[in-house]
CSV table of C-alpha atoms in Angstrom, one decimal:
chain,number,residue,atom,x,y,z
A,29,MET,CA,50.4,-9.9,-93.3
A,30,LYS,CA,53.7,-10.8,-91.7
A,31,HIS,CA,53.5,-7.7,-89.6
A,32,LYS,CA,50.1,-8.8,-88.1
A,33,SER,CA,51.5,-12.2,-87.4
A,34,TRP,CA,54.2,-10.7,-85.2
A,35,LEU,CA,51.8,-8.4,-83.6
A,36,LEU,CA,49.6,-11.1,-82.6
A,37,ILE,CA,52.5,-13.2,-81.3
A,38,PHE,CA,53.5,-10.1,-79.3
A,39,PHE,CA,50.0,-9.7,-77.8
A,40,ILE,CA,49.9,-13.5,-76.9
A,41,ILE,CA,53.2,-13.1,-75.2
A,42,CYS,CA,52.1,-10.0,-73.3
A,43,PHE,CA,48.7,-11.7,-72.2
A,44,PHE,CA,50.5,-14.8,-70.8
A,45,THR,CA,53.1,-12.6,-69.1
A,46,VAL,CA,50.5,-10.5,-67.3
A,47,LYS,CA,48.5,-13.8,-66.2
A,48,ALA,CA,51.8,-15.4,-65.0
A,49,GLN,CA,52.4,-12.1,-62.9
A,50,GLU,CA,48.7,-12.1,-61.6
A,51,VAL,CA,49.3,-15.8,-60.3
A,52,THR,CA,52.6,-14.9,-58.8
A,53,TYR,CA,51.1,-11.9,-57.1
A,54,LEU,CA,48.3,-14.1,-55.8
A,55,TYR,CA,50.9,-16.4,-54.2
A,56,GLN,CA,52.6,-13.5,-52.4
A,57,ALA,CA,49.3,-12.1,-51.2
A,58,THR,CA,48.3,-15.5,-49.8
A,59,PHE,CA,51.7,-15.7,-48.0
A,60,ASN,CA,51.3,-12.1,-46.6
A,61,LYS,CA,47.7,-13.1,-45.4
A,62,ILE,CA,48.9,-16.1,-43.6
A,63,ASP,CA,52.0,-14.4,-42.4
A,64,SER,CA,50.1,-11.7,-40.8
A,65,MET,CA,47.9,-14.3,-38.7
A,66,LEU,CA,51.1,-15.9,-37.6
A,67,LYS,CA,52.5,-12.5,-36.4
A,68,ASP,CA,49.2,-12.0,-34.6
A,69,GLN,CA,48.4,-8.9,-36.7
A,70,THR,CA,45.1,-10.7,-37.7
A,71,ILE,CA,43.1,-13.3,-36.1
A,72,LEU,CA,44.3,-17.0,-36.7
A,73,ASN,CA,41.8,-18.8,-39.1
A,74,PHE,CA,42.7,-22.3,-40.2
A,75,ARG,CA,39.7,-22.4,-42.8
A,76,GLU,CA,40.7,-19.2,-44.3
A,77,SER,CA,44.4,-20.4,-44.5
A,78,VAL,CA,43.5,-23.7,-46.3
A,79,LEU,CA,41.1,-22.2,-48.8
A,80,ALA,CA,43.5,-19.3,-49.5
A,81,THR,CA,46.3,-21.7,-50.5
A,82,GLU,CA,43.8,-23.7,-52.7
A,83,ASN,CA,42.8,-20.5,-54.4
A,84,ALA,CA,46.1,-19.5,-55.2
A,85,TYR,CA,46.8,-22.8,-56.9
A,86,LEU,CA,43.6,-22.5,-58.8
A,87,ASP,CA,44.6,-19.0,-60.1
A,88,GLY,CA,41.9,-17.1,-57.9
A,89,LYS,CA,39.0,-19.2,-59.2
A,90,LEU,CA,38.1,-21.1,-56.1
A,91,ASN,CA,34.3,-21.0,-55.6
A,92,TYR,CA,34.2,-19.7,-52.0
A,93,LYS,CA,30.5,-19.2,-52.0
A,94,GLU,CA,29.7,-22.9,-52.7
A,95,ILE,CA,32.5,-24.3,-50.4
A,96,ASN,CA,31.4,-22.2,-47.5
A,97,GLU,CA,27.9,-23.1,-48.0
A,98,ARG,CA,29.0,-26.9,-47.8
A,99,ILE,CA,31.0,-26.3,-44.8
A,100,GLN,CA,28.1,-24.5,-43.2
A,101,ASN,CA,25.7,-27.4,-44.2
A,102,LEU,CA,28.1,-29.8,-42.6
A,103,THR,CA,28.3,-27.9,-39.6
A,104,LYS,CA,24.6,-27.8,-39.2
A,105,LEU,CA,24.3,-31.5,-39.9
A,106,ALA,CA,26.8,-32.4,-37.1
A,107,LYS,CA,24.7,-30.1,-34.8
A,108,ILE,CA,21.6,-32.2,-35.8
A,109,VAL,CA,23.3,-35.4,-35.4
A,110,SER,CA,24.8,-34.6,-32.1
A,111,ALA,CA,21.3,-33.5,-30.7
A,112,LYS,CA,19.7,-36.8,-31.8
A,113,GLU,CA,22.4,-39.2,-30.8
A,114,SER,CA,22.9,-40.5,-27.3
A,115,LEU,CA,26.2,-41.9,-26.1
A,116,ILE,CA,27.4,-43.9,-23.1
A,117,TYR,CA,29.4,-41.1,-21.7
A,118,SER,CA,29.1,-39.5,-18.1
A,119,GLU,CA,32.0,-37.1,-17.9
A,120,SER,CA,31.6,-33.2,-18.0
A,121,ASP,CA,33.0,-33.0,-21.5
A,122,LYS,CA,30.1,-35.0,-23.0
A,123,ASP,CA,29.1,-32.1,-25.3
A,124,THR,CA,32.6,-32.1,-26.9
A,125,VAL,CA,32.7,-35.9,-27.2
A,126,VAL,CA,29.2,-36.0,-28.7
A,127,LYS,CA,30.0,-33.5,-31.3
A,128,HIS,CA,33.2,-35.4,-32.2
A,129,ALA,CA,31.1,-38.6,-32.5
A,130,ALA,CA,28.6,-36.8,-34.8
A,131,LEU,CA,31.5,-35.6,-36.9
A,132,PHE,CA,33.0,-39.1,-37.2
A,133,LYS,CA,29.6,-40.5,-38.2
A,134,ILE,CA,29.4,-37.8,-41.0
A,135,PHE,CA,32.8,-38.8,-42.3
A,136,THR,CA,32.4,-42.5,-42.1
A,137,ASP,CA,28.8,-43.5,-42.3
A,138,THR,CA,25.7,-42.8,-44.4
A,139,THR,CA,23.8,-39.9,-42.5
A,140,THR,CA,20.1,-39.6,-43.1
A,141,ILE,CA,18.1,-36.7,-41.6
A,142,VAL,CA,14.4,-37.0,-42.1
A,143,PHE,CA,12.7,-33.5,-41.7
A,144,ASP,CA,9.3,-34.5,-43.0
A,145,SER,CA,7.8,-37.0,-45.4
A,146,ILE,CA,9.0,-34.9,-48.4
A,147,HIS,CA,12.2,-33.4,-47.1
A,148,ILE,CA,15.0,-36.0,-46.5
A,149,PHE,CA,18.6,-35.3,-46.5
A,150,THR,CA,21.3,-37.8,-47.0
A,151,GLN,CA,25.0,-37.4,-46.5
A,152,SER,CA,27.3,-40.2,-47.9
A,153,PRO,CA,30.4,-41.0,-46.1
A,154,TYR,CA,33.7,-39.8,-47.5
A,155,THR,CA,36.1,-42.3,-49.2
A,156,TYR,CA,39.7,-42.7,-49.6
A,157,ASP,CA,41.1,-41.7,-52.9
A,158,PHE,CA,44.0,-44.1,-53.8
A,159,ASP,CA,44.7,-42.5,-57.2
A,160,ASP,CA,47.5,-40.1,-56.8
A,161,MET,CA,47.2,-39.9,-53.2
A,162,TRP,CA,50.1,-37.5,-52.6
A,163,GLY,CA,49.1,-35.2,-55.5
A,164,GLU,CA,52.2,-35.7,-57.5
A,165,LYS,CA,50.3,-35.5,-60.8
A,166,ASP,CA,47.6,-33.3,-59.7
A,167,TRP,CA,48.1,-31.1,-56.6
A,168,SER,CA,44.6,-30.4,-56.5
A,169,LYS,CA,44.0,-33.9,-55.2
A,170,MET,CA,45.1,-32.7,-51.8
A,171,PHE,CA,42.4,-30.1,-51.6
A,172,VAL,CA,39.5,-29.8,-49.1
A,173,SER,CA,37.6,-28.2,-52.0
A,174,LYS,CA,38.1,-31.3,-54.0
A,175,LEU,CA,37.0,-33.4,-51.0
A,176,LEU,CA,33.7,-31.3,-50.6
A,177,PHE,CA,32.9,-31.6,-54.4
A,178,THR,CA,33.7,-35.2,-55.0
A,179,GLY,CA,33.3,-37.0,-51.7
A,180,ASN,CA,36.9,-38.7,-51.8
A,181,GLY,CA,39.9,-37.4,-50.3
A,182,ASN,CA,43.3,-38.4,-48.8
A,183,CYS,CA,45.1,-38.0,-45.5
A,184,HIS,CA,45.7,-34.4,-46.1
A,185,SER,CA,42.2,-33.2,-47.1
A,186,LEU,CA,40.3,-35.4,-44.7
A,187,PRO,CA,41.9,-34.3,-41.5
A,188,TYR,CA,41.9,-30.8,-42.7
A,189,LEU,CA,38.0,-30.7,-43.1
A,190,TYR,CA,37.7,-32.3,-39.9
A,191,LYS,CA,39.6,-29.8,-38.1
A,192,ILE,CA,37.8,-27.0,-40.1
A,193,LEU,CA,34.4,-28.5,-39.0
A,194,SER,CA,35.7,-28.9,-35.4
A,195,GLU,CA,36.6,-25.2,-35.3
A,196,GLU,CA,33.2,-24.4,-36.6
A,197,LEU,CA,31.6,-26.4,-33.7
A,198,ASN,CA,33.9,-24.8,-31.2
A,199,ILE,CA,35.4,-28.0,-30.2
A,200,PRO,CA,39.3,-28.8,-30.1
A,201,ALA,CA,40.8,-31.2,-32.7
A,202,TYR,CA,44.6,-31.3,-33.4
A,203,LEU,CA,46.5,-32.4,-36.5
A,204,ALA,CA,49.3,-34.7,-35.8
A,205,PHE,CA,51.9,-36.0,-38.2
A,206,ALA,CA,53.2,-39.5,-39.1
A,207,PRO,CA,55.5,-40.3,-42.0
A,208,ASN,CA,53.9,-38.8,-45.2
A,209,HIS,CA,50.6,-38.7,-43.4
A,210,ILE,CA,48.3,-36.4,-41.2
A,211,TYR,CA,45.7,-37.6,-38.7
A,212,ILE,CA,43.6,-36.2,-35.9
A,213,LYS,CA,44.3,-36.4,-32.1
A,214,THR,CA,41.5,-35.5,-29.6
A,215,PHE,CA,41.2,-35.7,-25.9
A,216,SER,CA,38.5,-36.8,-23.7
A,217,LYS,CA,38.3,-36.9,-19.8
A,218,LYS,CA,37.4,-40.6,-19.8
A,219,MET,CA,40.0,-42.0,-22.5
A,220,GLY,CA,42.7,-39.2,-22.4
A,221,TRP,CA,44.4,-38.6,-25.9
A,222,TYR,CA,43.1,-40.8,-28.8
A,223,ASN,CA,43.7,-41.0,-32.5
A,224,THR,CA,41.0,-40.6,-35.3
A,225,GLU,CA,42.1,-42.1,-38.7
A,226,LEU,CA,39.7,-40.8,-41.4
A,227,THR,CA,41.2,-42.6,-44.1
A,228,SER,CA,40.0,-46.0,-42.7
A,229,GLY,CA,37.2,-44.6,-40.4
A,230,THR,CA,39.0,-46.1,-37.1
A,231,PHE,CA,40.5,-45.2,-33.8
A,232,PRO,CA,44.0,-46.6,-34.2
A,233,VAL,CA,46.2,-47.0,-31.1
A,234,ASP,CA,49.7,-45.5,-31.2
A,235,ALA,CA,51.2,-49.0,-31.8
A,236,TRP,CA,49.6,-48.8,-35.3
A,237,LEU,CA,51.7,-45.8,-36.0
A,238,MET,CA,54.8,-47.2,-34.6
A,239,ALA,CA,54.0,-50.4,-36.8
A,240,SER,CA,54.9,-48.3,-39.9
A,241,GLY,CA,58.5,-49.2,-39.2
A,242,TYR,CA,59.4,-45.5,-40.1
A,243,ILE,CA,58.9,-44.0,-36.6
A,244,SER,CA,61.7,-44.3,-34.5
A,245,VAL,CA,61.8,-43.7,-30.7
A,246,ASP,CA,64.1,-40.8,-31.4
A,247,ALA,CA,61.6,-39.3,-34.0
A,248,VAL,CA,58.9,-39.3,-31.3
A,249,LYS,CA,61.1,-37.9,-28.7
A,250,ASN,CA,62.4,-35.2,-30.8
A,251,GLY,CA,58.9,-34.2,-31.8
A,252,LEU,CA,58.8,-35.2,-35.5
A,253,TYR,CA,55.7,-37.4,-35.2
A,254,MET,CA,52.8,-38.2,-33.1
A,255,ASP,CA,52.6,-34.8,-31.3
A,256,THR,CA,49.7,-32.2,-31.7
A,257,LEU,CA,50.1,-29.2,-33.6
A,258,SER,CA,48.9,-25.9,-32.1
A,259,THR,CA,46.4,-23.7,-34.1
A,260,LYS,CA,49.3,-21.5,-35.1
A,261,GLN,CA,51.4,-24.6,-36.3
A,262,SER,CA,48.5,-25.7,-38.2
A,263,VAL,CA,48.1,-22.3,-40.0
A,264,ALA,CA,51.8,-22.4,-40.6
A,265,ASN,CA,51.6,-25.6,-42.1
A,266,CYS,CA,49.4,-24.1,-44.8
A,267,LEU,CA,52.4,-22.2,-45.9
A,268,LEU,CA,54.0,-25.4,-46.7
A,269,ASP,CA,50.9,-26.4,-48.8
A,270,LEU,CA,51.5,-23.0,-50.5
A,271,ALA,CA,55.1,-23.6,-51.2
A,272,GLN,CA,54.3,-27.2,-52.7
A,273,GLY,CA,51.5,-25.9,-54.9
A,274,TYR,CA,53.9,-23.1,-56.1
A,275,GLN,CA,56.5,-25.8,-57.1
A,276,HIS,CA,53.9,-27.9,-58.9
A,277,LYS,CA,52.6,-24.8,-60.8
A,278,PHE,CA,56.1,-23.0,-61.7
A,279,GLY,CA,58.6,-25.7,-61.3
A,280,LYS,CA,61.7,-25.7,-59.0
A,281,ASP,CA,64.0,-23.3,-60.8
A,282,ASN,CA,63.5,-20.4,-58.6
A,283,PRO,CA,63.5,-21.4,-54.9
A,284,ASP,CA,63.1,-18.2,-53.2
A,285,PHE,CA,59.5,-18.2,-52.6
A,286,VAL,CA,59.5,-21.9,-51.5
A,287,LEU,CA,62.5,-21.3,-49.1
A,288,LYS,CA,60.6,-18.3,-47.6
A,289,CYS,CA,57.5,-20.3,-47.1
A,290,CYS,CA,59.5,-23.2,-45.5
A,291,SER,CA,61.5,-21.1,-43.2
A,292,THR,CA,58.5,-19.4,-41.9
A,293,VAL,CA,56.8,-22.7,-41.1
A,294,LEU,CA,60.0,-23.7,-39.3
A,295,LYS,CA,60.0,-20.6,-37.2
A,296,TYR,CA,56.7,-21.6,-35.5
A,297,HIS,CA,57.3,-25.4,-35.9
A,298,PRO,CA,60.9,-26.2,-35.9
A,299,THR,CA,60.3,-29.9,-36.2
A,300,ASN,CA,58.0,-29.9,-39.2
A,301,VAL,CA,59.5,-32.8,-41.2
A,302,SER,CA,57.9,-31.9,-44.6
A,303,ALA,CA,58.9,-28.2,-44.2
A,304,MET,CA,62.5,-29.2,-43.6
A,305,LEU,CA,62.5,-31.8,-46.6
A,306,THR,CA,60.9,-29.4,-48.9
A,307,LYS,CA,63.4,-26.6,-48.1
A,308,ALA,CA,66.4,-28.9,-48.4
A,309,GLU,CA,65.2,-30.6,-51.6
A,310,ALA,CA,64.4,-27.1,-53.0
A,311,GLN,CA,68.0,-26.1,-52.1
A,312,LYS,CA,69.5,-29.4,-53.6
A,313,PHE,CA,67.6,-28.9,-56.8
A,314,TYR,CA,68.8,-25.3,-57.3
A,315,ILE,CA,72.4,-26.1,-56.5
A,316,GLN,CA,72.5,-29.2,-59.0
A,317,ALA,CA,71.0,-26.9,-61.6
A,318,GLN,CA,73.7,-24.4,-61.1
A,319,MET,CA,76.3,-27.0,-61.2
A,320,LYS,CA,74.9,-28.3,-64.6
A,321,ALA,CA,74.4,-24.6,-66.1
A,322,LYS,CA,78.0,-23.7,-65.2
A,323,ASN,CA,79.5,-27.2,-66.1
A,324,VAL,CA,81.1,-28.0,-62.7
A,325,LYS,CA,81.4,-31.3,-60.9
A,326,THR,CA,81.3,-30.5,-57.2
A,327,PRO,CA,79.1,-27.9,-55.3
A,328,GLN,CA,82.2,-26.4,-53.9
A,329,GLU,CA,83.3,-25.1,-57.2
A,330,LEU,CA,80.3,-22.6,-56.9
A,331,PHE,CA,81.3,-21.2,-53.5
A,332,GLY,CA,82.8,-18.1,-55.1
A,333,ASP,CA,79.1,-17.0,-54.9
A,334,ASN,CA,78.6,-16.7,-51.1
A,335,SER,CA,74.8,-17.2,-51.4
A,336,ILE,CA,75.3,-20.6,-52.9
A,337,LYS,CA,77.8,-21.5,-50.2
A,338,GLU,CA,75.3,-20.3,-47.5
A,339,MET,CA,72.6,-22.3,-49.1
A,340,TYR,CA,74.7,-25.5,-49.3
A,341,SER,CA,75.8,-25.2,-45.6
A,342,ASP,CA,72.1,-24.7,-44.7
A,343,MET,CA,71.0,-27.6,-46.7
A,344,GLU,CA,73.6,-29.9,-45.0
A,345,GLN,CA,72.4,-28.8,-41.6
A,346,THR,CA,68.8,-29.5,-42.3
A,347,TYR,CA,69.6,-33.1,-43.6
A,348,MET,CA,71.8,-33.6,-40.6
A,349,LYS,CA,69.1,-32.6,-38.2
A,350,LEU,CA,66.6,-34.8,-39.9
A,351,HIS,CA,68.8,-37.8,-39.6
A,352,GLN,CA,70.0,-37.1,-35.9
A,353,SER,CA,66.2,-36.5,-35.0
A,354,GLY,CA,65.3,-40.0,-36.3
A,355,TYR,CA,63.7,-39.3,-39.7
A,356,ARG,CA,63.5,-42.3,-42.2
A,357,ARG,CA,62.0,-41.8,-45.7
A,358,MET,CA,58.9,-44.0,-46.2
A,359,PRO,CA,58.3,-45.3,-49.8
A,360,GLU,CA,54.9,-45.1,-51.4
A,361,GLU,CA,54.3,-48.9,-51.4
A,362,MET,CA,55.0,-49.2,-47.8
A,363,TYR,CA,52.8,-46.4,-47.0
A,364,SER,CA,49.9,-48.1,-48.9
A,365,LYS,CA,50.4,-51.2,-47.0
A,366,TRP,CA,50.6,-49.4,-43.7
A,367,ILE,CA,47.1,-47.5,-44.3
A,368,ALA,CA,45.4,-50.7,-45.4
A,369,SER,CA,46.6,-52.6,-42.3
A,370,LEU,CA,43.8,-50.7,-40.4
A,371,LYS,CA,41.4,-52.5,-42.6
A,372,THR,CA,43.1,-55.9,-42.8
A,373,GLU,CA,43.9,-56.1,-39.1
A,374,PRO,CA,41.1,-54.0,-37.4
A,375,ASN,CA,41.3,-55.8,-34.1
A,376,LYS,CA,45.1,-55.6,-33.8
A,377,TYR,CA,45.2,-51.7,-34.0
A,378,ASN,CA,41.8,-50.4,-33.3
A,379,ASN,CA,41.4,-48.6,-30.0
A,380,PRO,CA,38.2,-50.5,-28.4
A,381,GLN,CA,37.7,-47.7,-25.7
A,382,ALA,CA,37.3,-45.0,-28.4
A,383,SER,CA,35.1,-47.3,-30.5
A,384,GLY,CA,33.0,-48.3,-27.6
A,385,SER,CA,32.2,-44.7,-26.7
A,386,LYS,CA,30.5,-44.3,-30.1
A,387,LYS,CA,27.8,-46.9,-29.1
A,388,LYS,CA,24.3,-45.8,-28.4
A,389,LYS,CA,22.5,-46.3,-25.1
């Protein structure tokens, strides 16, 4: 009987070891997939990159079929809405602007399409999920798949889905960063560049971004915030999502995979604040863990190991670069107030020209 118990324990250990290896392999395979896009070995595809990172975190159980069907249905809906809506706009890029208006309507308003007296389709607007908005307790809160299945998301999943749908419609839309935040920037011949904020359904002016109090002139000048990401940089940012999901699943004891992801992001987007921070924090955690394990009081006492010495130097340089570039950490409470200001003070920060272009004839 005792022999059988030990045998059962052995098989259980083997089972979970194999499962852990499968998940680790899935993360490496996802890295390779995105890395091949960045190296121009395969075609850049933002949607595939986003869903692959989510699938890795979900242990390969992402329902690709259902998600792709929903994305296709939203794309069809946007085409129907854009065909039915008329906007006050006379420039040559009207088709692009109309499609953006259709997407914005789908994201922020109830959209009803009547096919006949029996077949009526209604799409409810997406809402902001204030619960665990940075995915600290549940990383899947950040997912486009979660947004598609539940109808609520955050400043990560909402702009990601918008960009995915824009690419399905063959119209340009660009991710842009603010402190702890992602939003959409688009361009029209009439208005120039304008911001689309999907968490509140508004078109905020740049003054709203600066009003956060955590975007310095230096941070803008050095490209930390308020600049557009290229398609390659957007795909690279998915490796940051992969790294952060890896940390949520496996912890921070082994930083190698996270450092590899972040270093790759920074190769294509050197001013990616979150990649710099994630990389430096992973290095810091590892060094502090080594200090505790070896019962030493200063990092310098570990410098007999050249890899730790190099890691410490790299970490210091990253923190220094962040500081010199104008980075300031934004507390969660301040972030919530800043996001809410678009609703509490809409006339102060909304772009009337962008809003006006959405009016019907």
